[in-house]
Amino acid sequence: MNQSEMAELADYLEARLREIGATEIADPRLYTYELEETGEQHLVDPRKRIVLMLDALERSALLLDRSTFDSARARLQDNVKGMEDVDIVVRRVDRPERERASYRLDEERQTEPLFAELRQFRARVMDDPGE
């Protein structure tokens, strides 16, 4: 892919992230650097931007992974008596009440296929020789 196609792919990924509510991951301000000489902000290279967005999406998705729940629950059970039958819910508190999403971590999810696809896509972007 040439630089222009890679930039289109980065923009496409940003738009899809916004559609699924991952606006904080899609925010282009997270993928900028400042030129010391002028203080101007510039977007990082599109390939790097894609990789950074995919990495952030994977970290975010880990919150919904069953293994995260199992690990957190085990730590709670080790430290607090009577925690055997407790649900763990993740709730966004940095947003207005009407926009807060909640996720029950004890629900079974098939997240490994998602992680595998994210890693495969990331590898393809990284390995693309460009034109």
Coordinates of N, CA, C and O in Angstrom, one line a residue:
M1 N 0.8 -1.2 0.0 CA 0.0 0.0 0.0 C 0.9 1.2 0.0 O 1.9 1.3 0.7
N2 N 0.5 2.2 -0.8 CA 1.3 3.5 -0.7 C 0.8 4.3 0.5 O -0.2 4.0 1.2
Q3 N 1.5 5.5 0.7 CA 1.2 6.3 1.8 C -0.3 6.8 1.8 O -0.9 6.9 2.8
S4 N -0.8 7.1 0.6 CA -2.1 7.6 0.5 C -3.2 6.6 0.9 O -4.1 6.8 1.6
E5 N -2.9 5.3 0.4 CA -3.9 4.2 0.8 C -3.8 3.9 2.2 O -4.8 3.6 2.9
M6 N -2.6 4.0 2.8 CA -2.5 3.7 4.2 C -3.2 4.8 5.0 O -3.9 4.5 6.0
A7 N -3.2 6.1 4.6 CA -3.9 7.2 5.2 C -5.4 6.9 5.1 O -6.1 7.2 6.1
E8 N -5.9 6.5 4.0 CA -7.3 6.2 3.8 C -7.7 5.0 4.8 O -8.8 5.1 5.4
L9 N -6.8 4.0 4.9 CA -7.1 2.9 5.9 C -7.2 3.4 7.3 O -8.1 3.1 8.1
A10 N -6.3 4.3 7.7 CA -6.3 4.9 9.0 C -7.6 5.7 9.3 O -8.2 5.6 10.3
D11 N -8.0 6.5 8.3 CA -9.2 7.2 8.4 C -10.4 6.3 8.5 O -11.4 6.6 9.2
Y12 N -10.4 5.2 7.7 CA -11.5 4.3 7.7 C -11.6 3.6 9.1 O -12.7 3.5 9.7
L13 N -10.4 3.2 9.7 CA -10.4 2.6 11.0 C -10.9 3.6 12.1 O -11.7 3.2 12.9
E14 N -10.5 4.8 11.9 CA -10.9 5.9 12.9 C -12.5 6.0 12.8 O -13.1 6.1 13.9
A15 N -13.0 6.0 11.6 CA -14.5 6.1 11.5 C -15.2 4.9 12.1 O -16.2 5.1 12.8
R16 N -14.7 3.7 11.9 CA -15.3 2.5 12.4 C -15.2 2.5 13.9 O -16.2 2.1 14.6
L17 N -14.1 3.0 14.5 CA -14.0 3.1 15.9 C -15.0 4.0 16.5 O -15.6 3.8 17.6
R18 N -15.2 5.1 15.8 CA -16.3 6.1 16.3 C -17.6 5.4 16.3 O -18.4 5.6 17.2
E19 N -17.9 4.7 15.2 CA -19.2 4.0 15.1 C -19.5 3.1 16.2 O -20.6 2.9 16.7
I20 N -18.5 2.4 16.7 CA -18.7 1.4 17.8 C -18.6 2.0 19.2 O -18.6 1.4 20.2
G21 N -18.4 3.4 19.2 CA -18.4 4.1 20.5 C -17.0 4.2 21.1 O -16.8 4.7 22.2
A22 N -15.9 3.8 20.3 CA -14.6 3.9 20.8 C -14.0 5.3 20.4 O -12.9 5.3 19.8
T23 N -14.7 6.4 20.7 CA -14.3 7.7 20.3 C -12.9 8.1 20.9 O -12.2 8.8 20.2
E24 N -12.7 7.7 22.1 CA -11.4 8.0 22.7 C -10.2 7.4 22.0 O -9.1 8.0 21.9
I25 N -10.4 6.2 21.5 CA -9.3 5.5 20.7 C -9.2 6.2 19.3 O -8.1 6.3 18.8
A26 N -10.3 6.7 18.7 CA -10.3 7.2 17.4 C -9.7 8.7 17.4 O -9.4 9.2 16.3
D27 N -9.7 9.3 18.5 CA -9.3 10.7 18.6 C -7.9 11.0 18.0 O -6.9 10.5 18.6
P28 N -7.8 11.7 16.9 CA -6.5 11.9 16.2 C -5.5 12.7 17.1 O -4.3 12.5 16.9
R29 N -6.0 13.4 18.1 CA -5.1 14.1 19.0 C -4.1 13.2 19.7 O -3.1 13.6 20.2
L30 N -4.6 12.0 19.9 CA -3.7 11.0 20.6 C -2.5 10.5 19.7 O -1.6 9.9 20.2
Y31 N -2.6 10.8 18.5 CA -1.6 10.2 17.5 C -0.9 11.4 16.8 O -0.6 11.4 15.6
T32 N -0.5 12.4 17.6 CA 0.3 13.5 17.1 C 1.6 13.6 17.8 O 1.8 13.1 18.8
Y33 N 2.4 14.4 17.2 CA 3.7 14.8 17.8 C 3.9 16.3 17.5 O 3.3 16.8 16.6
E34 N 4.8 16.9 18.3 CA 5.0 18.3 18.1 C 6.4 18.5 17.6 O 7.4 17.9 18.1
L35 N 6.5 19.4 16.6 CA 7.8 19.8 16.1 C 8.5 20.7 17.1 O 7.9 21.8 17.4
E36 N 9.7 20.4 17.6 CA 10.3 21.3 18.6 C 10.6 22.7 18.0 O 10.4 23.7 18.8
E37 N 10.9 22.8 16.8 CA 11.3 24.1 16.2 C 10.1 25.0 16.1 O 10.3 26.2 16.4
T38 N 9.0 24.5 15.8 CA 7.8 25.4 15.5 C 6.7 25.2 16.5 O 5.8 26.1 16.6
G39 N 6.7 24.1 17.2 CA 5.6 23.8 18.1 C 4.3 23.3 17.4 O 3.3 23.1 18.0
E40 N 4.4 23.1 16.1 CA 3.3 22.6 15.3 C 3.0 21.1 15.6 O 3.9 20.3 15.9
Q41 N 1.7 20.8 15.7 CA 1.3 19.4 15.9 C 1.1 18.7 14.5 O 0.5 19.3 13.6
H42 N 1.5 17.5 14.4 CA 1.4 16.7 13.2 C 1.0 15.3 13.5 O 1.4 14.7 14.6
L43 N 0.1 14.7 12.7 CA -0.3 13.3 12.9 C 0.9 12.4 12.6 O 1.7 12.7 11.7
V44 N 1.0 11.4 13.4 CA 2.1 10.4 13.1 C 1.8 9.7 11.7 O 0.7 9.8 11.2
D45 N 2.8 9.0 11.2 CA 2.7 8.3 10.0 C 1.4 7.4 10.0 O 1.1 6.8 11.1
P46 N 0.7 7.3 8.9 CA -0.6 6.5 8.9 C -0.4 5.1 9.4 O -1.2 4.6 10.1
R47 N 0.7 4.4 9.0 CA 0.9 3.1 9.4 C 1.0 3.0 10.9 O 0.4 2.1 11.6
K48 N 1.8 3.9 11.5 CA 2.0 3.9 13.0 C 0.7 4.2 13.7 O 0.3 3.6 14.7
R49 N -0.1 5.1 13.1 CA -1.4 5.5 13.6 C -2.3 4.3 13.7 O -3.0 4.0 14.7
I50 N -2.4 3.5 12.6 CA -3.2 2.3 12.6 C -2.8 1.3 13.7 O -3.6 0.8 14.4
V51 N -1.5 1.1 13.8 CA -0.9 0.2 14.8 C -1.3 0.6 16.2 O -1.7 -0.2 17.0
L52 N -1.1 1.9 16.4 CA -1.4 2.4 17.8 C -2.9 2.3 18.1 O -3.3 2.0 19.2
M53 N -3.8 2.6 17.1 CA -5.2 2.4 17.3 C -5.6 1.0 17.6 O -6.4 0.7 18.4
L54 N -5.0 0.1 16.8 CA -5.3 -1.4 17.0 C -4.8 -1.8 18.4 O -5.5 -2.6 19.1
D55 N -3.6 -1.3 18.8 CA -3.1 -1.7 20.1 C -4.1 -1.2 21.2 O -4.4 -1.9 22.2
A56 N -4.6 0.1 21.1 CA -5.5 0.6 22.0 C -6.8 -0.1 22.1 O -7.4 -0.4 23.1
L57 N -7.3 -0.5 20.9 CA -8.5 -1.3 20.8 C -8.4 -2.6 21.5 O -9.2 -3.1 22.3
E58 N -7.2 -3.3 21.3 CA -7.0 -4.6 22.0 C -7.0 -4.4 23.5 O -7.6 -5.1 24.3
R59 N -6.3 -3.3 24.0 CA -6.2 -3.1 25.4 C -7.6 -2.8 26.0 O -8.0 -3.3 27.1
S60 N -8.4 -2.1 25.2 CA -9.8 -1.8 25.7 C -10.6 -3.0 25.7 O -11.4 -3.3 26.6
A61 N -10.5 -3.9 24.7 CA -11.3 -5.1 24.6 C -10.9 -6.1 25.7 O -11.7 -6.9 26.1
L62 N -9.7 -6.0 26.2 CA -9.2 -6.9 27.3 C -10.1 -6.7 28.5 O -10.3 -7.6 29.3
L63 N -10.7 -5.5 28.7 CA -11.6 -5.2 29.8 C -12.8 -6.1 29.8 O -13.4 -6.4 30.8
L64 N -13.2 -6.6 28.6 CA -14.4 -7.4 28.4 C -14.1 -8.9 28.4 O -15.0 -9.7 28.2
D65 N -12.8 -9.2 28.4 CA -12.4 -10.6 28.3 C -12.7 -11.4 29.5 O -12.5 -10.9 30.7
R66 N -13.1 -12.6 29.3 CA -13.4 -13.5 30.5 C -12.2 -13.7 31.4 O -12.3 -13.8 32.6
S67 N -11.1 -13.8 30.8 CA -9.9 -14.1 31.6 C -9.6 -12.9 32.5 O -9.1 -13.0 33.6
T68 N -9.9 -11.7 32.1 CA -9.8 -10.5 33.0 C -10.7 -10.6 34.2 O -10.3 -10.4 35.3
F69 N -11.9 -11.1 33.9 CA -12.9 -11.3 35.0 C -12.4 -12.4 36.0 O -12.4 -12.2 37.2
D70 N -11.9 -13.5 35.4 CA -11.5 -14.6 36.3 C -10.3 -14.1 37.1 O -10.2 -14.5 38.3
S71 N -9.4 -13.4 36.6 CA -8.2 -12.9 37.3 C -8.6 -11.9 38.4 O -8.2 -12.0 39.6
A72 N -9.5 -11.0 38.1 CA -10.0 -10.0 39.1 C -10.7 -10.7 40.2 O -10.5 -10.4 41.4
R73 N -11.6 -11.6 39.8 CA -12.4 -12.3 40.8 C -11.5 -13.1 41.7 O -11.7 -13.1 43.0
A74 N -10.5 -13.8 41.2 CA -9.6 -14.6 42.0 C -8.8 -13.7 43.0 O -8.7 -14.0 44.2
R75 N -8.4 -12.5 42.6 CA -7.7 -11.6 43.5 C -8.7 -11.1 44.6 O -8.3 -11.0 45.7
L76 N -9.9 -10.8 44.2 CA -10.9 -10.4 45.2 C -11.2 -11.5 46.2 O -11.2 -11.2 47.4
Q77 N -11.3 -12.7 45.7 CA -11.6 -13.8 46.6 C -10.4 -14.1 47.6 O -10.6 -14.5 48.7
D78 N -9.2 -13.8 47.1 CA -8.0 -14.0 48.0 C -8.0 -12.9 49.1 O -7.4 -13.2 50.1
N79 N -8.6 -11.8 48.8 CA -8.4 -10.7 49.7 C -9.7 -10.3 50.5 O -9.6 -9.6 51.5
V80 N -10.8 -10.8 50.1 CA -12.1 -10.4 50.8 C -12.9 -11.6 51.0 O -13.2 -12.4 50.1
K81 N -13.3 -11.9 52.2 CA -14.2 -13.0 52.6 C -15.6 -12.8 52.0 O -16.1 -11.7 52.0
G82 N -16.2 -13.8 51.5 CA -17.6 -13.7 51.0 C -17.7 -13.2 49.6 O -18.8 -12.8 49.2
M83 N -16.7 -13.3 48.8 CA -16.8 -12.7 47.5 C -17.0 -13.8 46.4 O -16.9 -13.6 45.2
E84 N -17.4 -15.0 46.8 CA -17.6 -16.1 45.9 C -18.7 -15.9 44.9 O -18.6 -16.3 43.8
D85 N -19.8 -15.2 45.3 CA -20.9 -15.1 44.4 C -21.2 -13.6 44.0 O -22.3 -13.2 44.0
V86 N -20.2 -12.9 43.7 CA -20.3 -11.5 43.4 C -20.1 -11.3 41.9 O -19.2 -11.9 41.3
D87 N -21.0 -10.5 41.3 CA -20.8 -10.1 39.9 C -19.9 -8.9 39.9 O -19.9 -8.1 40.7
I88 N -19.1 -8.8 38.8 CA -18.2 -7.7 38.6 C -18.7 -7.0 37.3 O -18.8 -7.6 36.3
V89 N -18.9 -5.7 37.5 CA -19.4 -4.9 36.4 C -18.4 -3.8 36.1 O -18.0 -3.1 37.1
V90 N -18.1 -3.6 34.9 CA -17.2 -2.4 34.5 C -18.2 -1.3 34.0 O -19.0 -1.6 33.1
R91 N -18.0 -0.1 34.5 CA -18.9 1.0 34.1 C -18.0 2.2 33.8 O -17.1 2.5 34.6
R92 N -18.2 2.8 32.7 CA -17.5 4.0 32.3 C -18.0 5.2 33.2 O -19.2 5.4 33.2
V93 N -17.1 5.8 34.0 CA -17.5 6.9 34.8 C -17.1 8.2 34.3 O -17.4 9.3 34.9
D94 N -16.3 8.2 33.3 CA -15.7 9.5 32.8 C -16.6 10.1 31.7 O -16.3 11.0 31.0
R95 N -17.9 9.6 31.6 CA -18.9 10.1 30.6 C -20.1 10.5 31.4 O -20.4 10.0 32.5
P96 N -21.0 11.3 30.7 CA -22.3 11.6 31.3 C -23.1 10.3 31.6 O -22.9 9.4 30.8
E97 N -23.9 10.3 32.6 CA -24.7 9.2 32.9 C -25.4 8.5 31.8 O -25.3 7.3 31.6
R98 N -26.0 9.2 30.9 CA -26.7 8.7 29.7 C -25.8 8.0 28.7 O -26.3 7.2 27.9
E99 N -24.5 8.3 28.8 CA -23.6 7.7 27.8 C -22.7 6.6 28.4 O -21.8 6.0 27.7
R100 N -22.9 6.3 29.7 CA -22.1 5.3 30.3 C -22.5 3.9 29.9 O -23.7 3.5 30.0
A101 N -21.5 3.1 29.4 CA -21.8 1.8 29.1 C -21.4 0.9 30.3 O -20.4 1.2 31.0
S102 N -22.1 -0.2 30.5 CA -21.8 -1.2 31.5 C -21.6 -2.5 30.9 O -22.2 -2.9 29.9
Y103 N -20.6 -3.3 31.4 CA -20.3 -4.6 30.9 C -20.2 -5.5 32.1 O -19.5 -5.3 33.1
R104 N -21.0 -6.6 32.0 CA -20.9 -7.7 33.0 C -19.7 -8.6 32.6 O -19.7 -9.2 31.5
L105 N -18.7 -8.7 33.5 CA -17.6 -9.5 33.1 C -17.8 -11.0 33.3 O -17.0 -11.8 32.8
D106 N -18.8 -11.4 34.0 CA -19.0 -12.8 34.2 C -19.7 -13.4 33.0 O -19.9 -14.7 33.0
E107 N -20.1 -12.7 32.0 CA -20.8 -13.2 30.8 C -19.7 -13.9 29.9 O -18.6 -13.4 29.8
E108 N -20.0 -15.0 29.4 CA -19.1 -15.7 28.5 C -19.0 -14.9 27.2 O -20.0 -14.5 26.6
R109 N -17.8 -14.7 26.8 CA -17.5 -14.0 25.5 C -16.5 -14.7 24.7 O -15.5 -15.3 25.3
Q110 N -16.6 -14.7 23.4 CA -15.6 -15.3 22.6 C -14.7 -14.2 22.1 O -14.8 -13.7 21.0
T111 N -13.8 -13.8 22.9 CA -12.9 -12.7 22.6 C -11.6 -13.1 21.9 O -11.0 -12.3 21.2
E112 N -11.2 -14.3 22.1 CA -10.0 -14.7 21.4 C -10.0 -14.6 19.9 O -9.0 -14.2 19.3
P113 N -11.1 -15.0 19.2 CA -11.1 -14.7 17.8 C -10.9 -13.2 17.4 O -10.2 -12.9 16.5
L114 N -11.5 -12.3 18.2 CA -11.3 -10.9 18.0 C -9.8 -10.5 18.2 O -9.3 -9.9 17.3
F115 N -9.2 -11.0 19.2 CA -7.8 -10.7 19.5 C -6.9 -11.3 18.4 O -6.0 -10.6 17.9
A116 N -7.2 -12.5 17.9 CA -6.5 -13.1 16.8 C -6.6 -12.2 15.5 O -5.6 -12.0 14.8
E117 N -7.8 -11.8 15.2 CA -8.0 -11.0 14.0 C -7.3 -9.6 14.2 O -6.7 -9.1 13.2
L118 N -7.4 -9.0 15.3 CA -6.7 -7.7 15.5 C -5.2 -7.9 15.3 O -4.5 -7.1 14.7
R119 N -4.6 -9.0 15.9 CA -3.2 -9.2 15.8 C -2.8 -9.5 14.4 O -1.7 -9.1 13.9
Q120 N -3.6 -10.3 13.7 CA -3.3 -10.6 12.3 C -3.4 -9.3 11.4 O -2.5 -9.1 10.6
F121 N -4.4 -8.5 11.6 CA -4.5 -7.2 10.9 C -3.3 -6.3 11.1 O -2.7 -5.8 10.2
R122 N -2.9 -6.2 12.4 CA -1.8 -5.4 12.8 C -0.5 -5.9 12.1 O 0.3 -5.1 11.6
A123 N -0.3 -7.2 12.1 CA 0.9 -7.8 11.5 C 0.9 -7.5 10.0 O 1.9 -7.2 9.4
R124 N -0.3 -7.6 9.3 CA -0.4 -7.3 7.9 C 0.0 -5.8 7.6 O 0.7 -5.5 6.6
V125 N -0.5 -4.9 8.5 CA -0.1 -3.5 8.3 C 1.4 -3.3 8.5 O 2.0 -2.6 7.7
M126 N 1.9 -3.9 9.5 CA 3.3 -3.8 9.8 C 4.2 -4.4 8.7 O 5.3 -3.9 8.4
D127 N 3.8 -5.5 8.1 CA 4.6 -6.2 7.1 C 4.4 -5.7 5.7 O 5.1 -6.0 4.8
D128 N 3.4 -4.8 5.5 CA 3.1 -4.2 4.2 C 4.4 -3.4 3.7 O 4.8 -2.5 4.4
P129 N 4.9 -3.8 2.6 CA 6.2 -3.1 2.1 C 5.9 -1.7 1.6 O 6.9 -0.9 1.5
G130 N 4.7 -1.3 1.4 CA 4.4 0.0 0.8 C 4.8 0.1 -0.6 O 5.3 -0.9 -1.2
E131 N 4.6 1.2 -1.2 CA 5.0 1.4 -2.6 C 5.8 2.7 -2.8 O 5.7 3.6 -2.1

